[in-house]
Amino acid sequence: MSVLARTVAALARIGWSWSVDELPDLVAAVGWVWRTPSEGTVSCRFDADPGNAGAFLFGAEVTALYLSLAERDEAAGPEAVLARRDGFRAAVDQVAELLGPPQARCPGPDPSAGWRVAAGMLEIVDRPGVLDLWLRPAPRRMPPPLVAPVADGTALAVGLAAAAASLPAGAVVTVLDARGGVRAELRQTDGTLTVTAGGDEMVLPWPAAGTAYRELAAGLANRWGDEAGELSYRSDLPVPHLPLPRA
């Protein structure tokens, strides 16, 4: 059993008061190696064999526990985004095998998936530099904000794939031709990405691996062909990684 599976299985069945006094017993129950935090510190780290784990403290309370699943380059380009989604999907699938489908879904640039457990909310969180498992007393209430698009000259298919993989729930992106006609529309919910183009509809369940976004984007790019240079997009907010001008 992987360290992720062992940790999830243990944390899912433990109910506790989030007291610092109970933290050593919790760490032992999960199978981590206890390291006494320095006096006055706001965080502490444990050995997770393999990997690193830790806790954030506020006075006599623990505000969060985490397990680092993968540390990686903080590159923000489209290729890095798609590689991150592969790891995120694999981690979500592992937890889902134990706890079922996630009850909390937060697509976006730094997506997360969460499961309600006895002590609060377990989350897989995909950030540029690290893939983490978190246990928090309560779920995050808001998805992360959109960031400005990355202008890196990447080919349309890769940029579009990364953009689709970064849409938050509720986002609607409309791709327009030079005359203002609609060539495609992308709609992200907390469970699916729906893409309509030329009368066809494609539905991608969330979370999806980077390869799935690549295939979807390649199909759209092939459909547009040489016309791609004349396309623009319309959305309430800028879309990260999409190498098209905003209409």
mmCIF file of C-alpha atoms in Angstrom:
data_model
loop_
_atom_site.group_PDB
_atom_site.id
_atom_site.type_symbol
_atom_site.label_atom_id
_atom_site.label_comp_id
_atom_site.label_asym_id
_atom_site.label_seq_id
_atom_site.Cartn_x
_atom_site.Cartn_y
_atom_site.Cartn_z
ATOM 1 C CA MET A 1 0.000 0.000 0.000
ATOM 2 C CA SER A 2 1.367 3.442 -0.927
ATOM 3 C CA VAL A 3 2.076 6.126 1.663
ATOM 4 C CA LEU A 4 -0.891 8.067 0.253
ATOM 5 C CA ALA A 5 -3.266 5.122 0.659
ATOM 6 C CA ARG A 6 -2.002 4.367 4.181
ATOM 7 C CA THR A 7 -2.358 7.989 5.234
ATOM 8 C CA VAL A 8 -5.834 8.390 3.759
ATOM 9 C CA ALA A 9 -7.063 5.170 5.356
ATOM 10 C CA ALA A 10 -5.813 6.315 8.763
ATOM 11 C CA LEU A 11 -6.961 9.935 8.605
ATOM 12 C CA ALA A 12 -10.393 8.988 7.276
ATOM 13 C CA ARG A 13 -11.276 7.016 10.400
ATOM 14 C CA ILE A 14 -9.751 9.276 13.058
ATOM 15 C CA GLY A 15 -11.861 11.890 14.787
ATOM 16 C CA TRP A 16 -10.006 14.385 16.956
ATOM 17 C CA SER A 17 -10.321 17.855 18.453
ATOM 18 C CA TRP A 18 -7.527 19.568 16.477
ATOM 19 C CA SER A 19 -5.637 20.129 19.728
ATOM 20 C CA VAL A 20 -1.834 20.336 19.734
ATOM 21 C CA ASP A 21 -1.868 18.029 22.769
ATOM 22 C CA GLU A 22 -3.403 15.254 20.645
ATOM 23 C CA LEU A 23 -1.051 15.744 17.707
ATOM 24 C CA PRO A 24 1.620 13.186 18.787
ATOM 25 C CA ASP A 25 -0.993 10.436 19.055
ATOM 26 C CA LEU A 26 -2.433 11.345 15.668
ATOM 27 C CA VAL A 27 1.002 11.317 14.033
ATOM 28 C CA ALA A 28 1.698 7.881 15.501
ATOM 29 C CA ALA A 29 -1.682 6.552 14.364
ATOM 30 C CA VAL A 30 -1.030 7.705 10.806
ATOM 31 C CA GLY A 31 2.417 6.107 10.811
ATOM 32 C CA TRP A 32 4.512 9.254 10.612
ATOM 33 C CA VAL A 33 7.602 9.905 12.747
ATOM 34 C CA TRP A 34 6.927 12.516 15.438
ATOM 35 C CA ARG A 35 9.229 15.536 15.637
ATOM 36 C CA THR A 36 8.591 17.865 18.570
ATOM 37 C CA PRO A 37 7.974 21.409 17.282
ATOM 38 C CA SER A 38 10.080 24.250 18.611
ATOM 39 C CA GLU A 39 8.437 26.471 21.192
ATOM 40 C CA GLY A 40 6.409 29.232 19.594
ATOM 41 C CA THR A 41 6.621 27.760 16.097
ATOM 42 C CA VAL A 42 3.668 27.981 13.715
ATOM 43 C CA SER A 43 4.527 24.802 11.803
ATOM 44 C CA CYS A 44 6.279 21.481 12.274
ATOM 45 C CA ARG A 45 7.430 18.634 10.048
ATOM 46 C CA PHE A 46 7.351 14.857 10.346
ATOM 47 C CA ASP A 47 8.866 11.989 8.368
ATOM 48 C CA ALA A 48 6.228 10.115 6.380
ATOM 49 C CA ASP A 49 8.442 7.253 5.093
ATOM 50 C CA PRO A 50 8.733 8.142 2.269
ATOM 51 C CA GLY A 51 8.080 11.837 1.930
ATOM 52 C CA ASN A 52 7.483 14.787 4.198
ATOM 53 C CA ALA A 53 4.462 15.605 6.295
ATOM 54 C CA GLY A 54 3.685 18.416 8.667
ATOM 55 C CA ALA A 55 1.200 20.521 10.552
ATOM 56 C CA PHE A 56 0.363 24.187 10.933
ATOM 57 C CA LEU A 57 -0.267 25.456 14.437
ATOM 58 C CA PHE A 58 -2.046 28.425 15.966
ATOM 59 C CA GLY A 59 -1.506 28.557 19.699
ATOM 60 C CA ALA A 60 -2.905 25.340 21.164
ATOM 61 C CA GLU A 61 -4.747 24.413 17.955
ATOM 62 C CA VAL A 62 -3.726 22.569 14.810
ATOM 63 C CA THR A 63 -5.090 24.326 11.733
ATOM 64 C CA ALA A 64 -4.043 21.817 9.043
ATOM 65 C CA LEU A 65 -2.072 18.642 8.360
ATOM 66 C CA TYR A 66 -0.346 17.891 5.074
ATOM 67 C CA LEU A 67 1.547 15.156 3.269
ATOM 68 C CA SER A 68 3.758 16.110 0.306
ATOM 69 C CA LEU A 69 3.129 13.614 -2.484
ATOM 70 C CA ALA A 70 5.419 15.098 -5.134
ATOM 71 C CA GLU A 71 7.756 18.064 -5.316
ATOM 72 C CA ARG A 72 8.516 19.426 -8.759
ATOM 73 C CA ASP A 73 9.735 22.340 -10.807
ATOM 74 C CA GLU A 74 7.535 25.413 -10.391
ATOM 75 C CA ALA A 75 7.470 26.060 -14.148
ATOM 76 C CA ALA A 76 4.179 27.664 -15.149
ATOM 77 C CA GLY A 77 4.093 26.841 -18.875
ATOM 78 C CA PRO A 78 1.427 24.726 -20.565
ATOM 79 C CA GLU A 79 3.546 21.554 -20.653
ATOM 80 C CA ALA A 80 4.099 21.786 -16.894
ATOM 81 C CA VAL A 81 0.372 22.284 -16.303
ATOM 82 C CA LEU A 82 -0.517 19.145 -18.252
ATOM 83 C CA ALA A 83 2.131 17.087 -16.452
ATOM 84 C CA ARG A 84 0.713 18.312 -13.139
ATOM 85 C CA ARG A 85 -2.775 17.180 -14.129
ATOM 86 C CA ASP A 86 -1.499 13.641 -14.760
ATOM 87 C CA GLY A 87 -0.197 13.431 -11.193
ATOM 88 C CA PHE A 88 -3.297 15.101 -9.778
ATOM 89 C CA ARG A 89 -5.651 12.688 -11.531
ATOM 90 C CA ALA A 90 -3.618 9.680 -10.377
ATOM 91 C CA ALA A 91 -3.699 10.874 -6.751
ATOM 92 C CA VAL A 92 -7.439 11.593 -6.880
ATOM 93 C CA ASP A 93 -8.047 8.120 -8.289
ATOM 94 C CA GLN A 94 -6.095 6.539 -5.414
ATOM 95 C CA VAL A 95 -8.140 8.350 -2.783
ATOM 96 C CA ALA A 96 -11.393 7.662 -4.635
ATOM 97 C CA GLU A 97 -10.674 3.926 -4.468
ATOM 98 C CA LEU A 98 -10.821 4.232 -0.672
ATOM 99 C CA LEU A 99 -13.398 6.974 -0.091
ATOM 100 C CA GLY A 100 -15.454 7.122 -3.280
ATOM 101 C CA PRO A 101 -15.851 10.136 -5.593
ATOM 102 C CA PRO A 102 -14.796 13.485 -4.108
ATOM 103 C CA GLN A 103 -17.618 15.543 -2.602
ATOM 104 C CA ALA A 104 -15.774 18.842 -3.063
ATOM 105 C CA ARG A 105 -14.457 19.635 -6.533
ATOM 106 C CA CYS A 106 -12.542 22.786 -7.339
ATOM 107 C CA PRO A 107 -11.249 22.980 -10.933
ATOM 108 C CA GLY A 108 -8.923 25.836 -11.772
ATOM 109 C CA PRO A 109 -5.254 26.792 -12.111
ATOM 110 C CA ASP A 110 -4.484 25.053 -8.777
ATOM 111 C CA PRO A 111 -7.242 22.427 -8.596
ATOM 112 C CA SER A 112 -8.299 20.443 -5.563
ATOM 113 C CA ALA A 113 -10.604 17.542 -4.786
ATOM 114 C CA GLY A 114 -11.953 16.894 -1.296
ATOM 115 C CA TRP A 115 -13.606 14.188 0.786
ATOM 116 C CA ARG A 116 -15.484 14.697 4.047
ATOM 117 C CA VAL A 117 -14.063 12.575 6.861
ATOM 118 C CA ALA A 118 -14.546 12.375 10.622
ATOM 119 C CA ALA A 119 -12.045 15.132 11.418
ATOM 120 C CA GLY A 120 -12.904 17.543 8.604
ATOM 121 C CA MET A 121 -11.969 17.559 4.932
ATOM 122 C CA LEU A 122 -9.246 15.598 3.141
ATOM 123 C CA GLU A 123 -8.029 17.329 -0.013
ATOM 124 C CA ILE A 124 -5.676 16.576 -2.867
ATOM 125 C CA VAL A 125 -4.281 19.966 -3.908
ATOM 126 C CA ASP A 126 -2.287 20.514 -7.112
ATOM 127 C CA ARG A 127 0.000 23.553 -6.911
ATOM 128 C CA PRO A 128 2.862 24.498 -9.264
ATOM 129 C CA GLY A 129 5.647 23.336 -6.937
ATOM 130 C CA VAL A 130 4.042 20.464 -5.076
ATOM 131 C CA LEU A 131 1.211 17.942 -5.030
ATOM 132 C CA ASP A 132 -0.167 17.623 -1.491
ATOM 133 C CA LEU A 133 -2.699 15.784 0.614
ATOM 134 C CA TRP A 134 -4.274 18.090 3.223
ATOM 135 C CA LEU A 135 -6.521 17.495 6.201
ATOM 136 C CA ARG A 136 -8.327 20.660 7.281
ATOM 137 C CA PRO A 137 -11.046 21.291 9.857
ATOM 138 C CA ALA A 138 -13.299 22.680 7.114
ATOM 139 C CA PRO A 139 -13.225 22.788 3.310
ATOM 140 C CA ARG A 140 -11.922 25.738 1.372
ATOM 141 C CA ARG A 141 -14.875 27.899 0.456
ATOM 142 C CA MET A 142 -13.606 29.677 -2.648
ATOM 143 C CA PRO A 143 -11.695 28.466 -5.704
ATOM 144 C CA PRO A 144 -8.350 30.151 -6.381
ATOM 145 C CA PRO A 145 -8.529 33.306 -8.521
ATOM 146 C CA LEU A 146 -7.633 33.261 -12.176
ATOM 147 C CA VAL A 147 -4.219 34.611 -13.079
ATOM 148 C CA ALA A 148 -3.090 36.520 -16.124
ATOM 149 C CA PRO A 149 -2.490 34.454 -19.264
ATOM 150 C CA VAL A 150 1.021 33.312 -20.071
ATOM 151 C CA ALA A 151 2.280 34.672 -23.388
ATOM 152 C CA ASP A 152 4.986 32.167 -24.280
ATOM 153 C CA GLY A 153 4.362 31.529 -27.971
ATOM 154 C CA THR A 154 3.383 27.916 -27.355
ATOM 155 C CA ALA A 155 1.520 26.133 -30.128
ATOM 156 C CA LEU A 156 -2.234 26.529 -30.020
ATOM 157 C CA ALA A 157 -2.981 22.899 -29.188
ATOM 158 C CA VAL A 158 -0.735 22.791 -26.116
ATOM 159 C CA GLY A 159 -1.811 26.217 -24.889
ATOM 160 C CA LEU A 160 -5.471 25.384 -25.368
ATOM 161 C CA ALA A 161 -5.025 22.093 -23.505
ATOM 162 C CA ALA A 162 -3.396 23.844 -20.542
ATOM 163 C CA ALA A 163 -6.090 26.530 -20.580
ATOM 164 C CA ALA A 164 -8.839 23.910 -20.510
ATOM 165 C CA ALA A 165 -7.063 22.137 -17.654
ATOM 166 C CA SER A 166 -6.989 25.384 -15.635
ATOM 167 C CA LEU A 167 -10.600 26.564 -15.906
ATOM 168 C CA PRO A 168 -12.413 27.077 -12.592
ATOM 169 C CA ALA A 169 -15.949 25.842 -12.022
ATOM 170 C CA GLY A 170 -18.444 28.182 -13.654
ATOM 171 C CA ALA A 171 -16.053 29.400 -16.345
ATOM 172 C CA VAL A 172 -17.356 29.844 -19.887
ATOM 173 C CA VAL A 173 -14.918 30.499 -22.730
ATOM 174 C CA THR A 174 -16.197 31.285 -26.221
ATOM 175 C CA VAL A 175 -13.792 31.054 -29.170
ATOM 176 C CA LEU A 176 -14.666 33.461 -31.983
ATOM 177 C CA ASP A 177 -13.621 33.743 -35.617
ATOM 178 C CA ALA A 178 -12.633 36.971 -37.367
ATOM 179 C CA ARG A 179 -16.290 37.801 -38.096
ATOM 180 C CA GLY A 180 -17.385 37.249 -34.502
ATOM 181 C CA GLY A 181 -18.910 33.851 -35.185
ATOM 182 C CA VAL A 182 -18.721 31.218 -32.466
ATOM 183 C CA ARG A 183 -16.267 28.429 -33.308
ATOM 184 C CA ALA A 184 -16.292 26.703 -29.929
ATOM 185 C CA GLU A 185 -17.528 27.082 -26.381
ATOM 186 C CA LEU A 186 -15.977 25.578 -23.254
ATOM 187 C CA ARG A 187 -18.058 25.270 -20.069
ATOM 188 C CA GLN A 188 -16.484 24.035 -16.834
ATOM 189 C CA THR A 189 -18.541 22.775 -13.902
ATOM 190 C CA ASP A 190 -17.280 21.048 -10.773
ATOM 191 C CA GLY A 191 -17.773 17.700 -12.503
ATOM 192 C CA THR A 192 -17.284 18.116 -16.249
ATOM 193 C CA LEU A 193 -15.783 20.213 -19.016
ATOM 194 C CA THR A 194 -18.237 20.464 -21.921
ATOM 195 C CA VAL A 195 -16.943 21.639 -25.292
ATOM 196 C CA THR A 196 -19.250 22.399 -28.210
ATOM 197 C CA ALA A 197 -17.846 23.043 -31.678
ATOM 198 C CA GLY A 198 -19.542 22.922 -35.059
ATOM 199 C CA GLY A 199 -22.581 21.111 -33.707
ATOM 200 C CA ASP A 200 -20.480 18.484 -31.913
ATOM 201 C CA GLU A 201 -20.332 18.164 -28.138
ATOM 202 C CA MET A 202 -17.492 16.652 -26.134
ATOM 203 C CA VAL A 203 -17.740 16.050 -22.390
ATOM 204 C CA LEU A 204 -14.612 15.506 -20.306
ATOM 205 C CA PRO A 205 -15.161 14.313 -16.717
ATOM 206 C CA TRP A 206 -13.266 16.209 -14.017
ATOM 207 C CA PRO A 207 -10.603 15.559 -12.898
ATOM 208 C CA ALA A 208 -8.971 14.543 -16.160
ATOM 209 C CA ALA A 209 -5.392 13.644 -16.999
ATOM 210 C CA GLY A 210 -3.214 15.931 -19.081
ATOM 211 C CA THR A 211 -3.394 13.482 -21.980
ATOM 212 C CA ALA A 212 -7.177 13.873 -22.137
ATOM 213 C CA TYR A 213 -6.867 17.653 -22.407
ATOM 214 C CA ARG A 214 -4.218 17.230 -25.111
ATOM 215 C CA GLU A 215 -6.503 15.031 -27.205
ATOM 216 C CA LEU A 216 -9.421 17.419 -26.847
ATOM 217 C CA ALA A 217 -7.332 20.459 -27.783
ATOM 218 C CA ALA A 218 -5.661 18.699 -30.710
ATOM 219 C CA GLY A 219 -9.069 17.905 -32.154
ATOM 220 C CA LEU A 220 -10.130 21.546 -31.942
ATOM 221 C CA ALA A 221 -6.850 22.818 -33.398
ATOM 222 C CA ASN A 222 -7.137 20.405 -36.321
ATOM 223 C CA ARG A 223 -10.710 21.534 -36.887
ATOM 224 C CA TRP A 224 -9.653 25.183 -37.079
ATOM 225 C CA GLY A 225 -6.583 24.639 -39.265
ATOM 226 C CA ASP A 226 -5.107 27.791 -40.808
ATOM 227 C CA GLU A 227 -7.968 29.856 -39.415
ATOM 228 C CA ALA A 228 -6.446 29.561 -35.931
ATOM 229 C CA GLY A 229 -4.433 32.743 -36.471
ATOM 230 C CA GLU A 230 -7.665 34.741 -36.794
ATOM 231 C CA LEU A 231 -9.355 33.431 -33.661
ATOM 232 C CA SER A 232 -9.970 35.257 -30.396
ATOM 233 C CA TYR A 233 -11.814 34.400 -27.204
ATOM 234 C CA ARG A 234 -14.458 35.909 -24.978
ATOM 235 C CA SER A 235 -14.663 35.259 -21.245
ATOM 236 C CA ASP A 236 -15.465 37.185 -18.090
ATOM 237 C CA LEU A 237 -11.830 36.850 -17.011
ATOM 238 C CA PRO A 238 -8.490 36.258 -18.742
ATOM 239 C CA VAL A 239 -7.763 32.575 -19.352
ATOM 240 C CA PRO A 240 -4.286 31.369 -18.335
ATOM 241 C CA HIS A 241 -2.169 29.783 -21.093
ATOM 242 C CA LEU A 242 -4.652 30.342 -23.939
ATOM 243 C CA PRO A 243 -2.546 31.735 -26.830
ATOM 244 C CA LEU A 244 -5.404 33.718 -28.358
ATOM 245 C CA PRO A 245 -6.202 37.425 -28.040
ATOM 246 C CA ARG A 246 -9.142 38.385 -25.900
ATOM 247 C CA ALA A 247 -12.046 39.773 -27.920
#
